[in-house]
Amino acid sequence: MRAKVALAWMLPALMLAPPAMVQAAELDGRAIIARAFEAAGGEDWARARTLSLLGRAVFFGAGPAPRIVADDYRMWREFEASRSSAHGEAGKVRIESRSNGRLMFLVGSNGEVSFNEKGVIPKAEADAFWANNFGFGVIRSALGPGFKLERMPDDNVDGHPTYTVKVTDPAGTTTLFGIDKASHFIRLAGFATPSGWHVRTYDDFVAQPGWTQARKVTLYYNGVIANQVFWDKWAINDPMAAALFQPPSEQMARQGSSAAPD
């Protein structure tokens, strides 16, 4: 009898549920990622050729206080034409971190060779480094052939209700993405790395035609905050000199030979 009474109360509530709520419940992983794709900037975002970012960063270690504060943090990316591997080295990248004008670290790749401020990094070391860091960009290709998109239990990221979608690349590597239910902005990326389970959360979005930028990115390993990045300026599709993505020794050689930059 009690079960019948409970059911009698539930049925009208279900019948009166707002259409948007019903539609949200019916969305599958592909539909959610398609909405995230459009909210990020659509085809212009997915096909962007280059990206440069300027801001600051805070790095944590053992203990509660920041270990290092970088007042000048920069990244340059030259994107690959398409991406099928979730966490491997992809495209060209350069990251520089400075504090009070002093270089803290430099790391980059020309797509074949990786380097830091000391020179070329051995491949095994480079592969582990990029596996710890590359993962977000695969969503740009996730609607393409060979990818599997599965809706997982809904969640909440920094107070924002989110859909969770597991993206599996053609090689079988998985990445979790948290998609804001209201804006469809990408609020979370999570994936396994050599350093443990890695999560990145995104906030403070600026949406522009063809590109949506999160100005705050927080990185965690095994549930512990590792660093935060605050982006102040960015540019899309600006031309980039090839020398940016060359190891320091090669850059010096080019400068010494008086070769004009590309």
Tab-separated table of C-alpha atoms in Angstrom:
chain	number	residue	atom	x	y	z
A	1	MET	CA	0.000	0.000	0.000
A	2	ARG	CA	2.798	2.411	0.932
A	3	ALA	CA	4.571	1.595	-2.327
A	4	LYS	CA	1.431	2.449	-4.282
A	5	VAL	CA	1.070	5.765	-2.458
A	6	ALA	CA	4.708	6.643	-3.157
A	7	LEU	CA	4.269	5.762	-6.824
A	8	ALA	CA	1.136	7.868	-6.970
A	9	TRP	CA	3.114	10.855	-5.775
A	10	MET	CA	6.029	10.188	-8.126
A	11	LEU	CA	4.071	9.814	-11.357
A	12	PRO	CA	2.584	13.336	-11.394
A	13	ALA	CA	6.019	14.773	-10.567
A	14	LEU	CA	7.578	12.919	-13.487
A	15	MET	CA	4.754	13.993	-15.790
A	16	LEU	CA	5.257	17.625	-14.792
A	17	ALA	CA	9.077	17.555	-15.125
A	18	PRO	CA	10.305	20.469	-17.273
A	19	PRO	CA	11.132	19.464	-20.883
A	20	ALA	CA	14.699	20.737	-20.438
A	21	MET	CA	15.210	18.350	-17.515
A	22	VAL	CA	13.917	15.401	-19.536
A	23	GLN	CA	16.066	16.366	-22.522
A	24	ALA	CA	19.156	16.681	-20.339
A	25	ALA	CA	18.566	13.203	-18.953
A	26	GLU	CA	18.335	11.820	-22.481
A	27	LEU	CA	21.532	13.408	-23.789
A	28	ASP	CA	24.237	10.907	-24.681
A	29	GLY	CA	27.980	11.445	-24.570
A	30	ARG	CA	28.259	12.523	-28.191
A	31	ALA	CA	25.499	15.119	-27.874
A	32	ILE	CA	27.158	16.593	-24.780
A	33	ILE	CA	30.575	16.798	-26.410
A	34	ALA	CA	28.971	18.382	-29.490
A	35	ARG	CA	27.519	21.109	-27.252
A	36	ALA	CA	30.904	21.586	-25.565
A	37	PHE	CA	32.507	21.794	-29.012
A	38	GLU	CA	30.205	24.666	-30.009
A	39	ALA	CA	30.578	26.460	-26.655
A	40	ALA	CA	34.374	26.317	-27.024
A	41	GLY	CA	34.202	28.060	-30.407
A	42	GLY	CA	33.085	25.431	-32.896
A	43	GLU	CA	35.097	24.684	-36.001
A	44	ASP	CA	37.241	27.802	-35.590
A	45	TRP	CA	38.314	26.529	-32.147
A	46	ALA	CA	38.916	22.982	-33.348
A	47	ARG	CA	40.903	24.108	-36.394
A	48	ALA	CA	42.954	26.858	-34.733
A	49	ARG	CA	46.546	26.813	-35.990
A	50	THR	CA	48.361	28.595	-33.152
A	51	LEU	CA	47.760	29.837	-29.621
A	52	SER	CA	49.893	32.067	-27.422
A	53	LEU	CA	49.133	32.741	-23.744
A	54	LEU	CA	50.569	35.144	-21.184
A	55	GLY	CA	49.861	35.193	-17.472
A	56	ARG	CA	51.201	34.114	-14.098
A	57	ALA	CA	51.416	30.837	-12.197
A	58	VAL	CA	51.674	29.514	-8.648
A	59	PHE	CA	53.457	26.219	-7.937
A	60	PHE	CA	52.953	24.190	-4.769
A	61	GLY	CA	55.081	21.526	-3.083
A	62	ALA	CA	55.085	19.995	0.369
A	63	GLY	CA	53.328	22.137	2.944
A	64	PRO	CA	50.517	24.677	2.603
A	65	ALA	CA	52.412	27.678	1.209
A	66	PRO	CA	53.229	28.216	-2.492
A	67	ARG	CA	56.694	26.957	-3.383
A	68	ILE	CA	57.247	29.288	-6.326
A	69	VAL	CA	55.304	32.188	-7.805
A	70	ALA	CA	55.963	32.976	-11.455
A	71	ASP	CA	54.949	36.522	-12.323
A	72	ASP	CA	55.655	35.831	-16.012
A	73	TYR	CA	54.290	32.571	-17.406
A	74	ARG	CA	53.982	32.019	-21.146
A	75	MET	CA	52.964	29.287	-23.542
A	76	TRP	CA	53.074	28.992	-27.308
A	77	ARG	CA	51.298	26.223	-29.217
A	78	GLU	CA	51.316	25.258	-32.859
A	79	PHE	CA	48.562	22.692	-33.114
A	80	GLU	CA	48.666	19.447	-35.037
A	81	ALA	CA	46.220	19.125	-37.954
A	82	SER	CA	44.342	16.309	-36.195
A	83	ARG	CA	44.836	14.315	-33.023
A	84	SER	CA	44.089	10.663	-32.352
A	85	SER	CA	46.294	10.066	-29.282
A	86	ALA	CA	45.027	11.500	-25.993
A	87	HIS	CA	48.218	11.988	-24.000
A	88	GLY	CA	51.178	11.733	-26.337
A	89	GLU	CA	53.403	14.521	-27.600
A	90	ALA	CA	51.356	16.521	-30.084
A	91	GLY	CA	52.105	19.510	-32.290
A	92	LYS	CA	54.677	22.076	-31.198
A	93	VAL	CA	54.841	23.709	-27.780
A	94	ARG	CA	57.018	26.029	-25.710
A	95	ILE	CA	56.467	27.008	-22.053
A	96	GLU	CA	58.546	29.585	-20.172
A	97	SER	CA	58.298	30.450	-16.489
A	98	ARG	CA	60.040	33.451	-14.920
A	99	SER	CA	60.097	35.063	-11.481
A	100	ASN	CA	61.387	38.633	-11.149
A	101	GLY	CA	62.983	38.333	-14.576
A	102	ARG	CA	64.846	35.105	-13.747
A	103	LEU	CA	64.136	32.031	-15.878
A	104	MET	CA	62.756	29.281	-13.653
A	105	PHE	CA	62.237	26.705	-16.359
A	106	LEU	CA	61.786	26.261	-20.088
A	107	VAL	CA	60.305	23.237	-21.819
A	108	GLY	CA	59.260	22.683	-25.397
A	109	SER	CA	58.959	20.409	-28.393
A	110	ASN	CA	59.147	20.818	-32.146
A	111	GLY	CA	56.939	17.754	-32.603
A	112	GLU	CA	59.903	15.388	-32.845
A	113	VAL	CA	62.501	16.532	-30.312
A	114	SER	CA	61.759	17.821	-26.797
A	115	PHE	CA	63.981	20.176	-24.837
A	116	ASN	CA	64.377	22.224	-21.693
A	117	GLU	CA	66.653	25.139	-20.770
A	118	LYS	CA	69.636	22.736	-20.726
A	119	GLY	CA	69.094	21.248	-24.159
A	120	VAL	CA	67.482	18.162	-25.708
A	121	ILE	CA	65.542	15.850	-23.363
A	122	PRO	CA	65.976	12.072	-23.838
A	123	LYS	CA	62.898	10.590	-25.504
A	124	ALA	CA	61.848	8.363	-22.577
A	125	GLU	CA	61.987	11.318	-20.211
A	126	ALA	CA	60.134	13.523	-22.680
A	127	ASP	CA	57.399	10.925	-23.242
A	128	ALA	CA	56.777	10.705	-19.485
A	129	PHE	CA	56.693	14.498	-19.161
A	130	TRP	CA	54.168	15.013	-21.955
A	131	ALA	CA	52.038	12.109	-20.691
A	132	ASN	CA	51.793	13.997	-17.392
A	133	ASN	CA	50.689	17.167	-19.133
A	134	PHE	CA	48.980	16.586	-22.472
A	135	GLY	CA	45.337	15.522	-22.301
A	136	PHE	CA	42.902	18.386	-22.756
A	137	GLY	CA	43.455	18.870	-26.488
A	138	VAL	CA	42.052	15.488	-27.482
A	139	ILE	CA	38.520	16.860	-27.062
A	140	ARG	CA	39.115	18.958	-30.172
A	141	SER	CA	39.120	15.720	-32.209
A	142	ALA	CA	36.678	13.694	-30.093
A	143	LEU	CA	33.778	13.952	-32.567
A	144	GLY	CA	35.917	12.352	-35.267
A	145	PRO	CA	36.115	8.703	-36.345
A	146	GLY	CA	37.509	6.102	-33.965
A	147	PHE	CA	36.535	7.863	-30.730
A	148	LYS	CA	34.109	6.419	-28.191
A	149	LEU	CA	32.049	8.881	-26.115
A	150	GLU	CA	30.210	7.614	-23.025
A	151	ARG	CA	28.103	9.586	-20.597
A	152	MET	CA	29.063	8.897	-16.981
A	153	PRO	CA	27.375	9.982	-13.707
A	154	ASP	CA	26.759	13.720	-13.469
A	155	ASP	CA	28.961	15.708	-11.114
A	156	ASN	CA	29.713	19.178	-9.768
A	157	VAL	CA	32.899	21.138	-10.448
A	158	ASP	CA	33.605	24.114	-8.198
A	159	GLY	CA	29.903	24.592	-7.557
A	160	HIS	CA	28.861	24.165	-11.204
A	161	PRO	CA	26.628	21.179	-12.106
A	162	THR	CA	28.339	19.205	-14.862
A	163	TYR	CA	27.857	16.311	-17.225
A	164	THR	CA	30.697	13.793	-17.191
A	165	VAL	CA	31.766	12.191	-20.467
A	166	LYS	CA	34.455	9.542	-20.891
A	167	VAL	CA	36.335	10.046	-24.159
A	168	THR	CA	38.236	6.997	-25.412
A	169	ASP	CA	40.691	7.576	-28.238
A	170	PRO	CA	41.285	5.034	-31.068
A	171	ALA	CA	44.148	3.461	-29.073
A	172	GLY	CA	41.895	2.858	-26.058
A	173	THR	CA	43.215	5.661	-23.818
A	174	THR	CA	40.526	7.395	-21.771
A	175	THR	CA	39.996	10.969	-20.576
A	176	LEU	CA	37.135	12.265	-18.433
A	177	PHE	CA	35.634	15.637	-19.262
A	178	GLY	CA	33.279	17.642	-17.088
A	179	ILE	CA	30.923	19.812	-19.164
A	180	ASP	CA	28.983	22.658	-17.553
A	181	LYS	CA	25.252	21.908	-17.791
A	182	ALA	CA	24.298	25.554	-18.283
A	183	SER	CA	27.046	27.038	-20.466
A	184	HIS	CA	28.520	23.787	-21.853
A	185	PHE	CA	32.007	25.132	-21.132
A	186	ILE	CA	34.657	22.485	-20.435
A	187	ARG	CA	35.206	22.672	-16.685
A	188	LEU	CA	37.272	19.541	-16.025
A	189	ALA	CA	39.681	17.127	-17.678
A	190	GLY	CA	40.914	14.046	-15.818
A	191	PHE	CA	43.269	11.278	-16.901
A	192	ALA	CA	45.824	8.741	-15.670
A	193	THR	CA	49.498	9.774	-15.881
A	194	PRO	CA	52.872	8.336	-14.778
A	195	SER	CA	52.572	10.658	-11.740
A	196	GLY	CA	49.093	9.430	-10.826
A	197	TRP	CA	45.536	10.590	-11.474
A	198	HIS	CA	45.642	14.092	-12.941
A	199	VAL	CA	42.740	16.551	-12.883
A	200	ARG	CA	42.531	20.030	-14.367
A	201	THR	CA	39.674	22.374	-13.574
A	202	TYR	CA	38.826	25.462	-15.609
A	203	ASP	CA	37.080	28.675	-14.577
A	204	ASP	CA	36.687	32.396	-15.311
A	205	PHE	CA	35.773	31.968	-18.975
A	206	VAL	CA	35.877	34.601	-21.692
A	207	ALA	CA	33.854	33.629	-24.757
A	208	GLN	CA	34.823	35.275	-28.034
A	209	PRO	CA	33.868	34.368	-31.626
A	210	GLY	CA	35.776	31.198	-32.463
A	211	TRP	CA	37.505	30.813	-29.096
A	212	THR	CA	36.529	30.470	-25.423
A	213	GLN	CA	39.394	30.926	-22.969
A	214	ALA	CA	39.472	29.815	-19.338
A	215	ARG	CA	41.506	32.406	-17.456
A	216	LYS	CA	41.995	30.174	-14.407
A	217	VAL	CA	43.365	26.622	-14.617
A	218	THR	CA	44.025	24.510	-11.518
A	219	LEU	CA	46.043	21.289	-11.705
A	220	TYR	CA	45.884	18.358	-9.274
A	221	TYR	CA	47.790	15.081	-8.990
A	222	ASN	CA	46.206	12.344	-6.871
A	223	GLY	CA	43.827	14.890	-5.388
A	224	VAL	CA	46.514	17.355	-4.254
A	225	ILE	CA	46.829	20.786	-5.855
A	226	ALA	CA	50.072	21.139	-7.846
A	227	ASN	CA	49.770	24.538	-9.476
A	228	GLN	CA	47.425	27.226	-10.712
A	229	VAL	CA	47.743	29.273	-13.879
A	230	PHE	CA	46.029	32.617	-14.475
A	231	TRP	CA	45.945	33.701	-18.110
A	232	ASP	CA	45.660	37.434	-18.767
A	233	LYS	CA	46.276	37.662	-22.526
A	234	TRP	CA	45.979	35.294	-25.466
A	235	ALA	CA	46.143	35.359	-29.244
A	236	ILE	CA	44.832	32.886	-31.803
A	237	ASN	CA	46.353	32.078	-35.201
A	238	ASP	CA	49.226	34.568	-34.980
A	239	PRO	CA	52.280	33.469	-37.030
A	240	MET	CA	55.077	31.962	-34.934
A	241	ALA	CA	58.796	31.805	-35.635
A	242	ALA	CA	60.156	28.284	-36.089
A	243	ALA	CA	62.982	29.164	-33.671
A	244	LEU	CA	60.493	29.192	-30.793
A	245	PHE	CA	60.244	25.425	-31.006
A	246	GLN	CA	63.931	24.606	-31.367
A	247	PRO	CA	66.256	23.491	-28.537
A	248	PRO	CA	68.272	26.370	-27.004
A	249	SER	CA	71.544	25.240	-28.592
A	250	GLU	CA	69.974	25.320	-32.049
A	251	GLN	CA	68.504	28.740	-31.410
A	252	MET	CA	71.970	30.022	-30.454
A	253	ALA	CA	73.469	28.476	-33.576
A	254	ARG	CA	70.896	30.219	-35.744
A	255	GLN	CA	71.505	33.544	-34.038
A	256	GLY	CA	75.264	33.103	-34.345
A	257	SER	CA	74.996	32.461	-38.074
A	258	SER	CA	72.916	35.655	-38.458
A	259	ALA	CA	70.147	33.640	-40.059
A	260	ALA	CA	66.869	35.538	-40.269
A	261	PRO	CA	64.099	34.066	-38.109
A	262	ASP	CA	61.269	32.265	-39.893
